[in-house]
Short mmCIF file of C-alpha atoms in Angstrom, two decimals:
data_model
loop_
_atom_site.label_atom_id
_atom_site.label_comp_id
_atom_site.label_asym_id
_atom_site.label_seq_id
_atom_site.Cartn_x
_atom_site.Cartn_y
_atom_site.Cartn_z
CA UNK A 188 70.70 -6.08 -34.80
CA UNK A 189 71.48 -2.26 -34.47
CA UNK A 190 70.10 1.02 -33.30
CA UNK A 191 69.31 3.54 -35.83
CA UNK A 192 68.61 7.23 -34.33
CA UNK A 193 66.69 9.89 -36.78
CA UNK A 194 64.44 12.41 -36.44
CA UNK A 195 60.54 11.95 -35.92
CA UNK A 196 57.68 13.86 -38.15
CA UNK A 197 57.57 16.30 -35.66
CA UNK A 198 60.99 16.87 -35.07
CA UNK A 199 61.64 14.53 -31.92
CA UNK A 200 65.01 12.49 -31.95
CA UNK A 201 63.73 8.62 -32.16
CA UNK A 202 65.64 5.45 -31.81
CA UNK A 203 64.56 2.73 -33.67
CA UNK A 204 65.93 -0.95 -33.06
CA UNK A 205 65.79 -3.32 -36.06
CA UNK A 206 67.04 -6.46 -37.22
CA UNK A 207 68.17 -7.46 -40.94
CA UNK A 208 70.75 -8.89 -42.83
CA UNK A 209 73.90 -7.40 -43.76
CA UNK A 210 72.94 -7.43 -47.35
CA UNK A 211 70.26 -5.25 -47.62
CA UNK A 212 68.92 -6.52 -50.92
CA UNK A 213 68.54 -9.93 -49.43
CA UNK A 214 65.61 -9.13 -47.02
CA UNK A 215 63.95 -5.84 -46.38
CA UNK A 216 64.36 -4.94 -42.39
CA UNK A 217 62.05 -6.07 -40.05
CA UNK A 218 60.88 -2.98 -37.72
CA UNK A 219 60.49 -3.56 -33.91
CA UNK A 220 59.44 -0.31 -33.23
CA UNK A 221 57.74 2.74 -35.14
CA UNK A 222 56.36 5.80 -33.81
CA UNK A 223 52.75 6.11 -33.20
CA UNK A 224 52.58 9.51 -35.01
CA UNK A 225 54.12 7.93 -38.19
CA UNK A 226 51.12 5.46 -38.81
CA UNK A 227 49.24 6.68 -42.22
CA UNK A 228 45.57 6.20 -40.46
CA UNK A 229 44.81 6.95 -37.22
CA UNK A 230 43.82 3.80 -34.76
CA UNK A 231 40.28 5.61 -33.57
CA UNK A 232 39.26 5.95 -37.12
CA UNK A 233 40.19 1.97 -37.76
CA UNK A 234 37.96 1.15 -34.47
CA UNK A 235 35.01 3.36 -35.43
CA UNK A 236 34.54 1.85 -39.15
CA UNK A 237 33.06 -2.02 -38.26
CA UNK A 238 30.93 -0.45 -35.57
CA UNK A 239 29.36 2.07 -38.05
CA UNK A 240 28.86 -0.85 -40.85
CA UNK A 241 27.33 -3.01 -38.33
CA UNK A 242 24.96 -0.03 -37.36
CA UNK A 243 23.84 0.13 -40.77
CA UNK A 244 23.30 -3.25 -41.54
CA UNK A 245 21.31 -3.40 -38.22
CA UNK A 246 18.89 -0.99 -39.71
CA UNK A 247 18.57 -2.18 -43.07
CA UNK A 248 17.90 -5.52 -41.65
CA UNK A 249 15.00 -4.10 -39.10
CA UNK A 250 13.54 -2.28 -42.04
CA UNK A 251 13.41 -5.67 -43.78
CA UNK A 252 11.95 -7.52 -41.15
CA UNK A 253 9.19 -4.83 -40.60
CA UNK A 254 8.35 -5.06 -44.51
CA UNK A 255 7.90 -8.88 -44.23
CA UNK A 256 5.82 -8.75 -41.50
CA UNK A 257 3.74 -6.14 -43.19
CA UNK A 258 3.37 -7.96 -45.93
CA UNK A 259 2.06 -11.10 -44.13
CA UNK A 260 -0.15 -8.89 -42.40
CA UNK A 261 -2.00 -8.03 -45.80
CA UNK A 262 -3.11 -11.96 -46.34
CA UNK A 263 -3.77 -12.66 -42.54
CA UNK A 264 -5.23 -11.13 -40.27
CA UNK A 265 -5.40 -7.69 -42.08
CA UNK A 266 -7.50 -5.50 -40.24
CA UNK A 267 -9.69 -7.52 -37.91
CA UNK A 268 -8.38 -6.53 -34.30
CA UNK A 269 -8.05 -2.86 -33.08
CA UNK A 270 -4.30 -3.69 -32.33
CA UNK A 271 -3.38 -4.61 -35.73
CA UNK A 272 -5.82 -1.66 -37.76
CA UNK A 273 -3.56 0.94 -37.41
CA UNK A 274 -0.25 -1.22 -38.87
CA UNK A 275 -2.68 -2.40 -41.54
CA UNK A 276 -3.89 1.29 -42.48
CA UNK A 277 -0.47 2.67 -42.22
CA UNK A 278 1.18 -0.11 -44.81
CA UNK A 279 -0.43 -0.35 -48.00
CA UNK A 280 1.22 -2.46 -50.58
CA UNK A 281 2.84 0.93 -52.48
CA UNK A 282 4.35 1.25 -48.98
CA UNK A 283 5.57 -1.93 -48.42
CA UNK A 284 7.20 -1.99 -52.04
CA UNK A 285 8.90 1.45 -51.22
CA UNK A 286 10.43 -0.58 -47.83
CA UNK A 287 11.93 -2.99 -50.06
CA UNK A 288 13.30 -0.64 -52.70
CA UNK A 289 15.04 0.92 -49.75
CA UNK A 290 16.19 -2.24 -48.12
CA UNK A 291 17.56 -3.55 -52.10
CA UNK A 292 19.76 -0.39 -52.72
CA UNK A 293 21.11 -0.38 -49.37
CA UNK A 294 21.91 -3.84 -49.68
CA UNK A 295 23.85 -3.55 -52.84
CA UNK A 296 26.17 -0.60 -51.20
CA UNK A 297 29.58 -1.65 -50.93
CA UNK A 298 29.58 -1.81 -47.12
CA UNK A 299 26.61 -4.38 -47.40
CA UNK A 300 27.86 -6.77 -50.02
CA UNK A 301 29.23 -8.91 -47.31
CA UNK A 302 25.56 -10.25 -46.79
CA UNK A 303 23.86 -11.78 -49.57
CA UNK A 304 20.87 -13.20 -47.55
CA UNK A 305 20.01 -9.54 -47.03
CA UNK A 306 19.88 -9.16 -50.72
CA UNK A 307 18.14 -12.03 -51.38
CA UNK A 308 15.49 -11.19 -48.69
CA UNK A 309 15.13 -7.44 -50.22
CA UNK A 310 14.88 -8.97 -53.95
CA UNK A 311 12.20 -11.56 -52.48
CA UNK A 312 10.19 -8.80 -51.01
CA UNK A 313 10.90 -5.96 -53.73
CA UNK A 314 9.00 -9.09 -55.98
CA UNK A 315 6.17 -9.94 -53.60
CA UNK A 316 5.40 -6.37 -53.03
CA UNK A 317 5.62 -5.21 -56.63
CA UNK A 318 3.12 -7.91 -57.71
CA UNK A 319 0.74 -7.58 -55.15
CA UNK A 320 0.78 -3.58 -55.63
CA UNK A 321 -0.16 -4.18 -59.35
CA UNK A 322 -2.49 -6.65 -58.65
CA UNK A 323 -4.67 -4.67 -55.96
CA UNK A 324 -4.09 -0.97 -57.04
CA UNK A 325 -3.73 -1.27 -60.69
CA UNK A 326 -6.36 -2.25 -63.51
CA UNK A 327 -5.96 -2.33 -67.30
CA UNK A 328 -9.34 -3.05 -69.41
CA UNK A 329 -10.61 -2.27 -72.28
CA UNK A 330 -14.20 -1.36 -73.06
CA UNK A 331 -16.08 -3.11 -70.12
CA UNK A 332 -19.57 -2.28 -71.68
CA UNK A 333 -21.07 -5.10 -73.75
CA UNK A 334 -23.54 -5.38 -76.48
CA UNK A 335 -26.14 -6.73 -74.40
CA UNK A 336 -25.99 -4.21 -71.63
CA UNK A 337 -25.26 -1.32 -73.66
CA UNK A 338 -28.38 1.38 -72.54
CA UNK A 339 -30.87 2.55 -75.09
CA UNK A 340 -31.01 6.04 -76.85
CA UNK A 341 -33.10 7.68 -74.33
CA UNK A 342 -30.94 6.12 -71.34
CA UNK A 343 -27.72 8.01 -71.77
CA UNK A 344 -25.31 7.44 -68.85
CA UNK A 345 -25.36 9.22 -65.44
CA UNK A 346 -21.97 10.92 -65.02
CA UNK A 347 -21.43 11.11 -60.97
CA UNK A 348 -18.68 12.94 -59.31
CA UNK A 349 -17.66 12.03 -55.68
CA UNK A 350 -14.80 14.13 -54.10
CA UNK A 351 -13.57 14.98 -50.50
CA UNK A 352 -13.01 18.70 -50.91
CA UNK A 353 -10.87 18.95 -47.60
CA UNK A 354 -12.90 21.67 -46.24
CA UNK A 355 -11.85 23.70 -49.43
CA UNK A 356 -8.33 24.22 -48.63
CA UNK A 357 -7.58 25.03 -52.02
CA UNK A 358 -10.17 27.57 -52.03
CA UNK A 359 -13.52 26.81 -53.30
CA UNK A 360 -13.05 28.54 -56.71
CA UNK A 361 -10.22 25.56 -57.56
CA UNK A 362 -12.80 23.12 -56.65
CA UNK A 363 -15.67 24.49 -58.87
CA UNK A 364 -13.48 24.61 -61.83
CA UNK A 365 -12.43 20.90 -61.40
CA UNK A 366 -15.88 19.85 -60.80
CA UNK A 367 -17.13 21.74 -63.49
CA UNK A 368 -14.12 20.02 -66.05
CA UNK A 369 -15.97 16.78 -65.57
CA UNK A 370 -19.19 18.10 -66.15
CA UNK A 371 -21.31 15.88 -63.77
CA UNK A 372 -24.88 15.23 -63.42
CA UNK A 373 -24.62 14.38 -59.62
CA UNK A 374 -22.02 15.96 -57.33
CA UNK A 375 -21.61 14.15 -54.24
CA UNK A 376 -18.98 16.41 -51.67
CA UNK A 377 -17.90 14.99 -48.34
CA UNK A 378 -15.81 17.59 -46.05
CA UNK A 379 -17.68 20.23 -48.12
CA UNK A 380 -17.78 22.84 -45.38
CA UNK A 381 -20.37 23.55 -42.50
CA UNK A 382 -24.11 24.32 -43.63
CA UNK A 383 -24.85 27.55 -44.29
CA UNK A 384 -27.05 29.77 -46.50
CA UNK A 385 -23.51 31.81 -47.61
CA UNK A 386 -22.24 28.10 -48.84
CA UNK A 387 -25.73 27.35 -49.97
CA UNK A 388 -25.75 30.65 -52.43
CA UNK A 389 -22.17 30.00 -53.46
CA UNK A 390 -23.02 26.06 -54.44
CA UNK A 391 -25.85 27.58 -56.66
CA UNK A 392 -23.90 30.14 -58.20
CA UNK A 393 -21.19 27.78 -59.44
CA UNK A 394 -23.93 25.27 -60.56
CA UNK A 395 -27.05 27.68 -61.74
CA UNK A 396 -28.89 24.77 -63.37
CA UNK A 397 -28.19 22.11 -60.32
CA UNK A 398 -30.28 21.27 -57.52
CA UNK A 399 -28.59 21.84 -54.13
CA UNK A 400 -28.95 19.75 -51.08
CA UNK A 401 -26.96 20.62 -48.17
CA UNK A 402 -27.09 17.26 -46.00
CA UNK A 403 -25.52 17.94 -42.70
CA UNK A 404 -22.48 16.44 -41.40
CA UNK A 405 -20.23 18.92 -44.16
CA UNK A 406 -21.89 16.53 -47.13
CA UNK A 407 -23.62 18.55 -50.25
CA UNK A 408 -25.23 16.51 -53.15
CA UNK A 409 -25.74 18.69 -56.46
CA UNK A 410 -27.73 17.23 -58.81
CA UNK A 411 -28.68 18.30 -62.86
CA UNK A 412 -32.24 17.01 -62.06
CA UNK A 413 -34.03 16.49 -58.93
CA UNK A 414 -33.46 15.57 -55.37
CA UNK A 415 -36.30 14.22 -52.61
CA UNK A 416 -36.03 14.16 -49.15
CA UNK A 417 -32.95 13.35 -47.67
CA UNK A 418 -32.75 10.39 -45.06
CA UNK A 419 -29.84 11.10 -42.19
CA UNK A 420 -27.85 8.07 -40.65
CA UNK A 421 -25.16 8.26 -38.05
CA UNK A 422 -23.11 5.36 -38.57
CA UNK A 423 -20.62 6.51 -35.28
CA UNK A 424 -20.32 9.81 -33.52
CA UNK A 425 -17.82 10.70 -36.50
CA UNK A 426 -19.12 8.88 -39.53
CA UNK A 427 -22.22 10.20 -41.48
CA UNK A 428 -24.51 8.30 -44.05
CA UNK A 429 -26.91 10.69 -45.99
CA UNK A 430 -29.76 8.53 -48.45
CA UNK A 431 -31.97 10.31 -50.72
CA UNK A 432 -33.67 9.66 -53.94
CA UNK A 433 -32.52 11.45 -57.10
CA UNK A 434 -33.98 11.88 -60.38
CA UNK A 435 -32.06 12.88 -63.75
CA UNK A 436 -33.32 12.46 -67.28
CA UNK A 437 -36.16 9.92 -66.25
CA UNK A 438 -34.03 7.65 -64.26
CA UNK A 439 -34.99 6.98 -60.78
CA UNK A 440 -32.47 5.87 -57.97
CA UNK A 441 -31.22 6.18 -54.44
CA UNK A 442 -27.80 8.59 -53.74
CA UNK A 443 -26.04 7.25 -50.40
CA UNK A 444 -23.48 9.56 -49.55
CA UNK A 445 -20.51 8.63 -47.01
CA UNK A 446 -18.42 9.99 -44.94
CA UNK A 447 -16.43 7.17 -42.66
CA UNK A 448 -14.03 8.32 -39.61
CA UNK A 449 -10.51 9.09 -40.38
CA UNK A 450 -8.84 7.78 -37.27
CA UNK A 451 -6.51 5.19 -38.04
CA UNK A 452 -7.07 3.70 -34.45
CA UNK A 453 -10.78 2.87 -34.66
CA UNK A 454 -11.54 -0.49 -36.38
CA UNK A 455 -13.80 0.06 -39.55
CA UNK A 456 -16.25 -2.98 -38.63
CA UNK A 457 -18.79 -0.98 -36.60
CA UNK A 458 -19.67 2.09 -39.52
CA UNK A 459 -19.49 -0.67 -42.27
CA UNK A 460 -21.47 -3.07 -40.75
CA UNK A 461 -24.02 -0.44 -40.06
CA UNK A 462 -23.77 0.87 -43.67
CA UNK A 463 -24.54 -2.30 -45.34
CA UNK A 464 -27.29 -2.95 -42.92
CA UNK A 465 -28.87 0.69 -43.58
CA UNK A 466 -28.53 0.24 -47.17
CA UNK A 467 -30.38 -2.81 -47.39
CA UNK A 468 -33.90 -1.19 -46.25
CA UNK A 469 -33.19 1.13 -49.06
CA UNK A 470 -35.54 -0.63 -52.23
CA UNK A 471 -34.69 0.09 -55.84
CA UNK A 472 -31.53 0.71 -57.44
CA UNK A 473 -28.65 2.60 -55.21
CA UNK A 474 -25.27 3.87 -55.63
CA UNK A 475 -23.06 4.57 -52.66
CA UNK A 476 -20.46 7.03 -52.98
CA UNK A 477 -18.07 8.77 -50.55
CA UNK A 478 -14.87 8.93 -48.55
CA UNK A 479 -14.70 5.34 -46.98
CA UNK A 480 -11.14 5.98 -45.39
CA UNK A 481 -10.97 2.41 -45.51
CA UNK A 482 -8.88 0.74 -48.43
CA UNK A 483 -11.06 -2.17 -50.34
CA UNK A 484 -8.89 -4.85 -48.98
CA UNK A 485 -9.97 -4.55 -45.58
CA UNK A 486 -12.10 -7.40 -44.05
CA UNK A 487 -14.85 -5.35 -43.23
CA UNK A 488 -16.30 -4.68 -46.82
CA UNK A 489 -17.17 -8.10 -46.83
CA UNK A 490 -20.97 -7.43 -45.42
CA UNK A 491 -21.10 -4.66 -48.04
CA UNK A 492 -19.80 -6.71 -50.66
CA UNK A 493 -22.56 -9.21 -50.39
CA UNK A 494 -25.24 -6.99 -51.89
CA UNK A 495 -23.36 -4.30 -53.55
CA UNK A 496 -20.47 -4.53 -56.16
CA UNK A 497 -17.43 -2.08 -55.90
CA UNK A 498 -17.52 0.12 -59.32
CA UNK A 499 -13.40 0.07 -59.34
CA UNK A 500 -12.91 -3.89 -59.08
CA UNK A 501 -15.96 -4.23 -62.23
CA UNK A 502 -14.70 -1.58 -64.61
CA UNK A 503 -11.95 0.79 -63.35
CA UNK A 504 -8.63 1.36 -65.34
CA UNK A 505 -5.42 2.64 -64.05
CA UNK A 506 -3.91 3.23 -60.62
CA UNK A 507 -7.06 3.18 -57.94
CA UNK A 508 -5.53 5.27 -55.21
CA UNK A 509 -6.82 8.35 -54.16
CA UNK A 510 -5.17 9.44 -50.97
CA UNK A 511 -2.91 11.86 -50.21
CA UNK A 512 -2.28 13.50 -53.04
CA UNK A 513 0.36 14.16 -54.48
CA UNK A 514 1.51 10.68 -54.13
CA UNK A 515 -1.65 8.73 -52.97
CA UNK A 516 -1.06 4.98 -51.81
CA UNK A 517 -4.78 3.92 -50.28
CA UNK A 518 -7.99 3.85 -52.36
CA UNK A 519 -10.18 5.61 -49.62
CA UNK A 520 -12.45 7.50 -51.83
CA UNK A 521 -14.75 4.68 -53.37
CA UNK A 522 -18.20 4.26 -55.56
CA UNK A 523 -20.33 1.04 -54.92
CA UNK A 524 -23.56 -0.21 -56.39
CA UNK A 525 -26.45 -2.89 -56.19
CA UNK A 526 -28.05 -4.89 -58.50
CA UNK A 527 -30.40 -1.98 -60.13
CA UNK A 528 -27.27 -0.20 -61.73
CA UNK A 529 -24.83 -0.68 -64.31
CA UNK A 530 -21.86 1.33 -64.16
CA UNK A 531 -20.16 2.28 -67.60
CA UNK A 532 -17.07 3.90 -66.67
CA UNK A 533 -14.77 4.60 -63.60
CA UNK A 534 -12.09 7.55 -64.18
CA UNK A 535 -10.34 9.47 -61.33
CA UNK A 536 -8.83 13.36 -61.62
CA UNK A 537 -5.81 14.81 -60.59
CA UNK A 538 -6.32 18.18 -58.71
CA UNK A 539 -4.19 20.31 -56.07
CA UNK A 540 -7.51 22.03 -54.47
CA UNK A 541 -7.69 18.97 -51.95
CA UNK A 542 -5.54 15.99 -50.50
CA UNK A 543 -8.01 13.47 -52.15
CA UNK A 544 -8.62 12.82 -55.87
CA UNK A 545 -11.83 13.46 -57.71
CA UNK A 546 -13.76 9.92 -58.59
CA UNK A 547 -15.89 10.27 -62.09
CA UNK A 548 -18.22 7.24 -62.90
CA UNK A 549 -21.23 7.04 -65.43
CA UNK A 550 -23.67 4.34 -65.03
CA UNK A 551 -27.40 3.73 -65.74
CA UNK A 552 -30.53 2.43 -64.11
CA UNK A 553 -31.42 -0.80 -64.94
#
């Protein structure tokens, strides 16, 4: 045992006791005291590090729990009840997959390697959400038209375009240019601006060989052919349906244009059930197009699907989501038809003129 006097890191005299052997090569000295200033790491920094890691891990665990609960919600009960509709509409499979990707990366960080269960749960959610996203939002098909259903030479398919134009936020000239690019026979527009003679003249100038019908509720139908008298139906105070007879190249059918309310706080059961009931009163071939503001996996499409078929489910190819551009996650814009119509093709466009993608289908009247 002995005392040693030496100068500390700040120049102050320091006395240190130590115990050791007379031969320093036999064993290192055991220090019984050391100035705090001589520590290589600040003690508060050591105390803070575990707390920060724990906070990060808690955030990741909550994200993972939210992702799993959202996935379970998509199997049952979906959007049956008002309290869950906001959650259901706000977490499509694509969004759940993004949550899973984030939790997997977080679990793979060096700070998270101590929790293999967190990594396993994240990987399981990643696989489940990725598989469901591919199964529900993507289709890969060849030519879906069979030889038996092929149209006659005089029944060339009718091309219909339906688009939520977002009140022309990208400029009406750009909207018209995108529409002309697809050369449709029937143009169904929602959120196409309030009715005015100026708007009618604008559409007539853009499409001089079409019949323009301003249907109210910011809905416009433009036909390369003839359109009859419109039957307006208010599904709810904020949901509109317009039904009008149309004839294109000798093929007659009813075109029903839909614009369902966009509030995510309201359950879609009432407008969609009223839509199905209203369409049951229409005789003959019917094609339904518009912004449903409801993903197709909603339980409230059950009534409509009894007599109508989704064109995307029948013949769609690629990615079905239409909103919001430029990163669409939900298939809000849809086309349905009854047994009097046979759909030949289903395609989606891309345009910065709106926050929705245009939907283009080709069909024939049976």
